[in-house]
mmCIF file of C-alpha atoms in Angstrom:
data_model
loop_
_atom_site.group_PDB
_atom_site.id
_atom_site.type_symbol
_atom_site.label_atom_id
_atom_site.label_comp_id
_atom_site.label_asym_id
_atom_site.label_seq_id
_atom_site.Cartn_x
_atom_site.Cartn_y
_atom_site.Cartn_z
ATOM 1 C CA UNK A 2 -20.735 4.181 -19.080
ATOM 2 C CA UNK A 3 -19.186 6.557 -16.770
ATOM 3 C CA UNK A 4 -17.936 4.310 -14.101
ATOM 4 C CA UNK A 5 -15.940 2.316 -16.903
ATOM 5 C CA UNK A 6 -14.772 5.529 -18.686
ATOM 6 C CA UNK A 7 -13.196 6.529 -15.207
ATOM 7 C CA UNK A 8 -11.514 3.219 -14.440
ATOM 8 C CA UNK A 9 -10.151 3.648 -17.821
ATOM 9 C CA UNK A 10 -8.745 7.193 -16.975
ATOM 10 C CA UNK A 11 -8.155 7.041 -13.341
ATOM 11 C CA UNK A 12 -7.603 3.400 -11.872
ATOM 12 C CA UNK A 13 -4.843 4.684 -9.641
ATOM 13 C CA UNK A 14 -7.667 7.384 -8.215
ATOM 14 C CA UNK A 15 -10.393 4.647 -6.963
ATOM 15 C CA UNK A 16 -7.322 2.912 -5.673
ATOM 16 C CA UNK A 17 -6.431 5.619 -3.504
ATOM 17 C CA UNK A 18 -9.773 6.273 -2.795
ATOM 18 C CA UNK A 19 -10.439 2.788 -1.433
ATOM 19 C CA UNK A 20 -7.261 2.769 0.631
ATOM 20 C CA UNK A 21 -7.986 6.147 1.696
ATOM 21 C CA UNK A 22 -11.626 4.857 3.090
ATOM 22 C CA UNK A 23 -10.414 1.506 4.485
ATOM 23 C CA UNK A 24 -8.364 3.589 6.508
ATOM 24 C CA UNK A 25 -11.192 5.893 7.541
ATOM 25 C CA UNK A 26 -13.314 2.390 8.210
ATOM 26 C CA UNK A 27 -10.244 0.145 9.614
ATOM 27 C CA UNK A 28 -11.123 1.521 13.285
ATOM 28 C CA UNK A 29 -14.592 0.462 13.274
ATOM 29 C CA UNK A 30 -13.708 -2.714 13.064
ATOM 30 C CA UNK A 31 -10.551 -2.722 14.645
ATOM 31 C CA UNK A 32 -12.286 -3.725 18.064
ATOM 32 C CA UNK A 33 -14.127 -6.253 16.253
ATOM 33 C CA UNK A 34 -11.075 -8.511 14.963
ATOM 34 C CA UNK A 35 -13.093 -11.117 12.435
ATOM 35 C CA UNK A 36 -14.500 -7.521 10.844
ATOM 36 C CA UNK A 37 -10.998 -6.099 10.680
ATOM 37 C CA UNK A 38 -9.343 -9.168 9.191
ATOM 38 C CA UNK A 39 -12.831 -9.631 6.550
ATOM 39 C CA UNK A 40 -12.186 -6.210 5.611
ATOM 40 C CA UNK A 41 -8.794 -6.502 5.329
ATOM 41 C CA UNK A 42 -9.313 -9.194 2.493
ATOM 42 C CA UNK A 43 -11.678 -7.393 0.734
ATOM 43 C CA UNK A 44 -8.754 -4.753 0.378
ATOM 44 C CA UNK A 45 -6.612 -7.495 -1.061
ATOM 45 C CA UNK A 46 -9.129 -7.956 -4.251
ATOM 46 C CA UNK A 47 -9.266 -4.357 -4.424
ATOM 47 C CA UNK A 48 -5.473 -4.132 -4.470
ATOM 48 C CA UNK A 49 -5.041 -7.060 -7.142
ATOM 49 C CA UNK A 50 -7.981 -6.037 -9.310
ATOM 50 C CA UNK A 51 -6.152 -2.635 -9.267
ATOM 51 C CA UNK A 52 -2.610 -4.289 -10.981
ATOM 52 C CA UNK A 53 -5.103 -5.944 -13.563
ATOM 53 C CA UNK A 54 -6.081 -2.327 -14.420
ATOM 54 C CA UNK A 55 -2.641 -0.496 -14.324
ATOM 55 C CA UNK A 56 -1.145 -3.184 -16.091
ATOM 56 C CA UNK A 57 -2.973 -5.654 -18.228
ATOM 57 C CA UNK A 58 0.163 -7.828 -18.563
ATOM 58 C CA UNK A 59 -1.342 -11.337 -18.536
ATOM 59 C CA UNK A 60 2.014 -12.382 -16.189
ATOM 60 C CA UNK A 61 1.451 -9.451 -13.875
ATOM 61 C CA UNK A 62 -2.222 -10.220 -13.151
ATOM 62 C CA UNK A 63 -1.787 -14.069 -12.282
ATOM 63 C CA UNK A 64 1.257 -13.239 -10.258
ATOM 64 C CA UNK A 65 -1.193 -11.020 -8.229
ATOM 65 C CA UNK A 66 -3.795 -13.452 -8.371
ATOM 66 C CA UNK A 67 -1.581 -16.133 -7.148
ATOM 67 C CA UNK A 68 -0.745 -13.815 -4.299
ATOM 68 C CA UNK A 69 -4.215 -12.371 -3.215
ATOM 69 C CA UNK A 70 -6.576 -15.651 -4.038
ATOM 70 C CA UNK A 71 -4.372 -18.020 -1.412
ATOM 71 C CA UNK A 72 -4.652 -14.829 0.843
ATOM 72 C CA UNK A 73 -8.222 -14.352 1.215
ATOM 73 C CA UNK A 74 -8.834 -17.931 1.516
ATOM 74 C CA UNK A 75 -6.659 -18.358 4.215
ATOM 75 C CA UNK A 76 -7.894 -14.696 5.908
ATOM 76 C CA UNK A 77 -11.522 -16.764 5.751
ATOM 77 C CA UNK A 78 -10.239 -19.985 7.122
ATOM 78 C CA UNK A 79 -8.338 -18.252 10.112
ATOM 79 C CA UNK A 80 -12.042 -16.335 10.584
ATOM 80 C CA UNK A 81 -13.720 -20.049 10.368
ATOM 81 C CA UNK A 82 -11.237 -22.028 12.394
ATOM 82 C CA UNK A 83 -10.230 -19.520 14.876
ATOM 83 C CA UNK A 84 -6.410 -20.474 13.296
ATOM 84 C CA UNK A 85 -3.877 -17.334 13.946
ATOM 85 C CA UNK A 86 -1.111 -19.375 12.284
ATOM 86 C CA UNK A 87 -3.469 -19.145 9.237
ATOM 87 C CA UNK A 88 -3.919 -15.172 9.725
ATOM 88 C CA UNK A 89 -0.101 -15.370 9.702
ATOM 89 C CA UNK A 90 0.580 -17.283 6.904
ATOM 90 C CA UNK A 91 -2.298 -14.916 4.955
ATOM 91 C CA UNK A 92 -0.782 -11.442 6.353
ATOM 92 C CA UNK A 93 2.495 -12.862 4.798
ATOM 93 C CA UNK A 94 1.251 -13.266 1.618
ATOM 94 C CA UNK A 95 -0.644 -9.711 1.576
ATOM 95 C CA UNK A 96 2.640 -7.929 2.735
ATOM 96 C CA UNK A 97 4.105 -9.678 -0.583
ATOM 97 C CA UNK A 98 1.023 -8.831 -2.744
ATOM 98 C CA UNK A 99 0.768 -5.070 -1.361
ATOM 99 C CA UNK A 100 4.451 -4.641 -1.946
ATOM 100 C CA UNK A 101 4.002 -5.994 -5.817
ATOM 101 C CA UNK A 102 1.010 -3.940 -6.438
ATOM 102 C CA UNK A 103 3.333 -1.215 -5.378
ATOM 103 C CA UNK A 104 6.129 -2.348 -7.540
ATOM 104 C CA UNK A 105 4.203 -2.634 -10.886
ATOM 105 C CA UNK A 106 2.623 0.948 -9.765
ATOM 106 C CA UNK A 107 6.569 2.470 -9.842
ATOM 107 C CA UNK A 108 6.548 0.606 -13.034
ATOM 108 C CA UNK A 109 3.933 2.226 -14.609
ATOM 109 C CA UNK A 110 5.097 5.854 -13.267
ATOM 110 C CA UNK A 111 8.743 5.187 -14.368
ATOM 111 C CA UNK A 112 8.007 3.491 -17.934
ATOM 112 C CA UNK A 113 7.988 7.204 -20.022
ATOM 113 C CA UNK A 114 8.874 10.958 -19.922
ATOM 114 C CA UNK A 115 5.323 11.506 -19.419
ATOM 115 C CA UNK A 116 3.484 12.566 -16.942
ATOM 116 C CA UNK A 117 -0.410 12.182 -16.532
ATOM 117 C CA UNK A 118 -3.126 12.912 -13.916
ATOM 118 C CA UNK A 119 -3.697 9.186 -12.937
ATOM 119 C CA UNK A 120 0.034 9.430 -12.080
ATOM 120 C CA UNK A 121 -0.183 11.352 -9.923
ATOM 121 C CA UNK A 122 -2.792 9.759 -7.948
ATOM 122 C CA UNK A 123 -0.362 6.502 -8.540
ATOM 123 C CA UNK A 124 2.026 8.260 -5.985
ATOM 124 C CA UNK A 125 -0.294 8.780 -3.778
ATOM 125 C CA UNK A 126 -1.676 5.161 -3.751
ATOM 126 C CA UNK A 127 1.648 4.035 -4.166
ATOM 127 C CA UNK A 128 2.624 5.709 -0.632
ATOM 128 C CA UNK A 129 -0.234 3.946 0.670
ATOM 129 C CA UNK A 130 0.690 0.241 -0.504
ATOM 130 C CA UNK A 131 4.100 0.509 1.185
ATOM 131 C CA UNK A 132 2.365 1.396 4.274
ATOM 132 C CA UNK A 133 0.201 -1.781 3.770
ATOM 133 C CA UNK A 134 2.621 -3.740 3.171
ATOM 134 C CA UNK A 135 5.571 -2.845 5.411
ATOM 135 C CA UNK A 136 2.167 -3.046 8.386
ATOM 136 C CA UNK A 137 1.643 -6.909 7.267
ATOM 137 C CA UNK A 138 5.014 -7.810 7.300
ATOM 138 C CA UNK A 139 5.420 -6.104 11.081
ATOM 139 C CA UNK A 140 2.523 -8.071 11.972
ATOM 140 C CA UNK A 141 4.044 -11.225 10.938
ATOM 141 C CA UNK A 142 7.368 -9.843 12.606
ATOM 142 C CA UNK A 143 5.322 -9.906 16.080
ATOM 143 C CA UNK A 144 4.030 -13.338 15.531
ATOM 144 C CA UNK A 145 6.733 -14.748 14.604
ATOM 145 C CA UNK A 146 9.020 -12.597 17.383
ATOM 146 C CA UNK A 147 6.896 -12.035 20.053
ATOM 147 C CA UNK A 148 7.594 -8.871 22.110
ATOM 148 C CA UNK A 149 8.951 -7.192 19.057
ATOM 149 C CA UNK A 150 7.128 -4.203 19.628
ATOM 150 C CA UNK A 151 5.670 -1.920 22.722
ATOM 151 C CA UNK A 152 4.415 1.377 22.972
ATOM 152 C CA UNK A 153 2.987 3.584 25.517
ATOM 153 C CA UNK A 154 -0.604 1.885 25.861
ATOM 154 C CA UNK A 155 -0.269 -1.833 27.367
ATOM 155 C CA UNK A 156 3.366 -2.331 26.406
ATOM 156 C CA UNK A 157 3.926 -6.200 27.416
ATOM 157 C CA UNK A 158 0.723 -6.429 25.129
ATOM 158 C CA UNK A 159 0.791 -7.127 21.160
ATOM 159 C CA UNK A 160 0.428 -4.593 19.126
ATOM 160 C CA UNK A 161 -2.713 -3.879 17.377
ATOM 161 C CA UNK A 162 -3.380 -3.957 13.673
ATOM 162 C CA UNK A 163 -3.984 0.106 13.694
ATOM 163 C CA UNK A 164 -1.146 0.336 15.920
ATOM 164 C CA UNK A 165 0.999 -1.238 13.622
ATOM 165 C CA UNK A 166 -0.483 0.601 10.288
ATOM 166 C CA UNK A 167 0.177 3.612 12.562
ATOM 167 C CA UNK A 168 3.997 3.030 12.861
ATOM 168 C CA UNK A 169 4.375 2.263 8.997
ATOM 169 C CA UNK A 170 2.852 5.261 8.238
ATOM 170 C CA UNK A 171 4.852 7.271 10.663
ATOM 171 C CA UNK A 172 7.972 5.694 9.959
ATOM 172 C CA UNK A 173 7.561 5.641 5.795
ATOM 173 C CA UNK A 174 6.747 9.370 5.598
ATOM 174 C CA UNK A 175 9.721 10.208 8.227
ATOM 175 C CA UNK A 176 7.875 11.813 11.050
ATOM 176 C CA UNK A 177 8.186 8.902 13.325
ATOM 177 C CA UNK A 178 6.337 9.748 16.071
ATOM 178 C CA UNK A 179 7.659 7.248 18.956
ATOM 179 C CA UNK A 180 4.731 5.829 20.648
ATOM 180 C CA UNK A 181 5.156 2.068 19.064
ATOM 181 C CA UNK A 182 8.889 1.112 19.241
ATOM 182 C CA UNK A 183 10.389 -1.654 17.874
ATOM 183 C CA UNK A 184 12.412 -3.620 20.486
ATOM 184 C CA UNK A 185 13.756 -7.054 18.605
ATOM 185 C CA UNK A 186 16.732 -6.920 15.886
ATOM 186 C CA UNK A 187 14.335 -8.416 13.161
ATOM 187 C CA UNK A 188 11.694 -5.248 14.122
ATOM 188 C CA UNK A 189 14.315 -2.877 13.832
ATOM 189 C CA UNK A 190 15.752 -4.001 10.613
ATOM 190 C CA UNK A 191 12.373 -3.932 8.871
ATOM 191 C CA UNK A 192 11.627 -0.373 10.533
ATOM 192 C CA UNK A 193 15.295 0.618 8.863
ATOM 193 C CA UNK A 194 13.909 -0.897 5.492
ATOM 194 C CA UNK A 195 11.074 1.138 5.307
ATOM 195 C CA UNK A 196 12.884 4.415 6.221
ATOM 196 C CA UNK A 197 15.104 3.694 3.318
ATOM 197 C CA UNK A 198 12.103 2.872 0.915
ATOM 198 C CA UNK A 199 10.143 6.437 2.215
ATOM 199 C CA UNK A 200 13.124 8.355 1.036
ATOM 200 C CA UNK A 201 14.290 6.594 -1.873
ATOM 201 C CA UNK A 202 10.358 6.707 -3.066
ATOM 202 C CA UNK A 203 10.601 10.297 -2.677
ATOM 203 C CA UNK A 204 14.208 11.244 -3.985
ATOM 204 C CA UNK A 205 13.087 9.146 -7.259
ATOM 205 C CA UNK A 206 9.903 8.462 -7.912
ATOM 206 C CA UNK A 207 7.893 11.480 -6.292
ATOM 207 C CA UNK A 208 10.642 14.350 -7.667
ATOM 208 C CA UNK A 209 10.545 13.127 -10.822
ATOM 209 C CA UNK A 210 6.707 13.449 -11.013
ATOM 210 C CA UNK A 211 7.477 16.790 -9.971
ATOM 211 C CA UNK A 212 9.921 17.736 -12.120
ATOM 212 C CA UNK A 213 8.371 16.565 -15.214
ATOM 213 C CA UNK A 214 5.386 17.946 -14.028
ATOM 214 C CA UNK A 215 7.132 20.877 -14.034
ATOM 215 C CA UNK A 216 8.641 20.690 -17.184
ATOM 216 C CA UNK A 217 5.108 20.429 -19.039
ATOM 217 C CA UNK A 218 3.867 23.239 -17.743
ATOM 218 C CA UNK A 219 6.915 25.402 -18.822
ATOM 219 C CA UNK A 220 6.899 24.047 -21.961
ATOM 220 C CA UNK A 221 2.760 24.896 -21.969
ATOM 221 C CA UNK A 222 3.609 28.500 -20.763
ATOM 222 C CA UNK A 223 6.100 28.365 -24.031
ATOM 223 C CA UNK A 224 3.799 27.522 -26.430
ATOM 224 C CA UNK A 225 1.361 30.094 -25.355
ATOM 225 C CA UNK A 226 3.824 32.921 -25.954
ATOM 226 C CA UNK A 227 4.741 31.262 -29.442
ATOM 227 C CA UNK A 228 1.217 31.750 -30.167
ATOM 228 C CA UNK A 229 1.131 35.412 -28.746
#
């Protein structure tokens, strides 16, 4: 009874929790690239399952579905065939699911004058789709555009998954720390996208959760002194 009570209360918290771990896990298996691309699709239930929570809309759930069920099939076929245009094709389609589960989670922040704990973690796994998704659709960038990255280790070599989670990350929050560079015009413009998305997210999304944050608790603080 508990688990359910908690999904019920806090989805957006065992969403960030499970992003949170796969990125504890993700370089375990990074060396091991059938583990990191099995887990990786595992993520992508756990991502869709989490829009079916946030937002029961029967039109939001198949439009995730419809994104994340072609995506783990493929993810298993590239495994069984050995097919990288396959892992392509699949990271394409997660980029596209990651960014809608991140979408419908603005949604659901932005929809009332309200704010609530689970909200709050919805920022935070929020932050962390973006990162997902803007990482899948560099990695599709460097298939597609070879040599569209380097950085300081191997730097006429691909980049790797975590390298490329790495620079999302870096380059979404704004501390972009300059050890994986994008070189080609396609790499740059998605680099510029995501710096525009990381400070848009936080001039609107994150400062109002603030500020109405904010706003409850003076209006709390009010209430007590009504009552003194």
């Amino acid at each position: 009874m508990q688990t359910p009570r908690l999904l019920r209360r806090h989805p957006s918290a065992l969403l960030l929790a499970a992003q949170l771990a796969s990125l504890v896990l993700y370089p375990l298996t990074d060396a091991n690239e059938d583990g990191r691309i099995l887990f990786g699709a595992i993520g992508v239930v756990a991502v869709s399952l989490s829009v079916w929570v946030v937002d029961r809309s029967p039109a939001r759930t198949w439009i995730a579905l419809l994104l994340a069920l072609p995506a783990v099939g493929m993810t298993l076929a590239a495994i069984l065939f050995d097919s990288n245009a396959l892992l392509v094709h699949s990271a394409l389609l997660e980029s596209a699911l990651y960014f809608y589960a991140a979408g419908s989670l603005i949604a659901y922040m932005m929809r009332d004058h309200r704010v609530t704990s689970d909200e709050y973690f919805a920022a935070g796994a929020t932050f962390t789709l973006l990162a997902w998704g803007f990482a899948y659709a560099f990695f599709v960038c460097q298939a597609w555009y070879p040599d569209s990255f380097t950085g300081l280790r191997a730097p006429q070599e691909p980049r790797r998954w975590m390298e490329l989670l790495f620079l999302s990350f870096t380059t979404l929050s704004g501390v972009g720390i300059g050890d994986v560079i994008p070189l080609g015009m396609p790499a740059r413009a998605l680099v510029m996208l995501e710096q525009f998305a990381g400070i848009g997210y936080i001039a609107v999304v994150v400062s109002r959760l603030i500020g109405l944050g904010m706003l409850r608790i003076s209006r709390r603080a009010e209430q007590e002194q009504d009552k003194g």
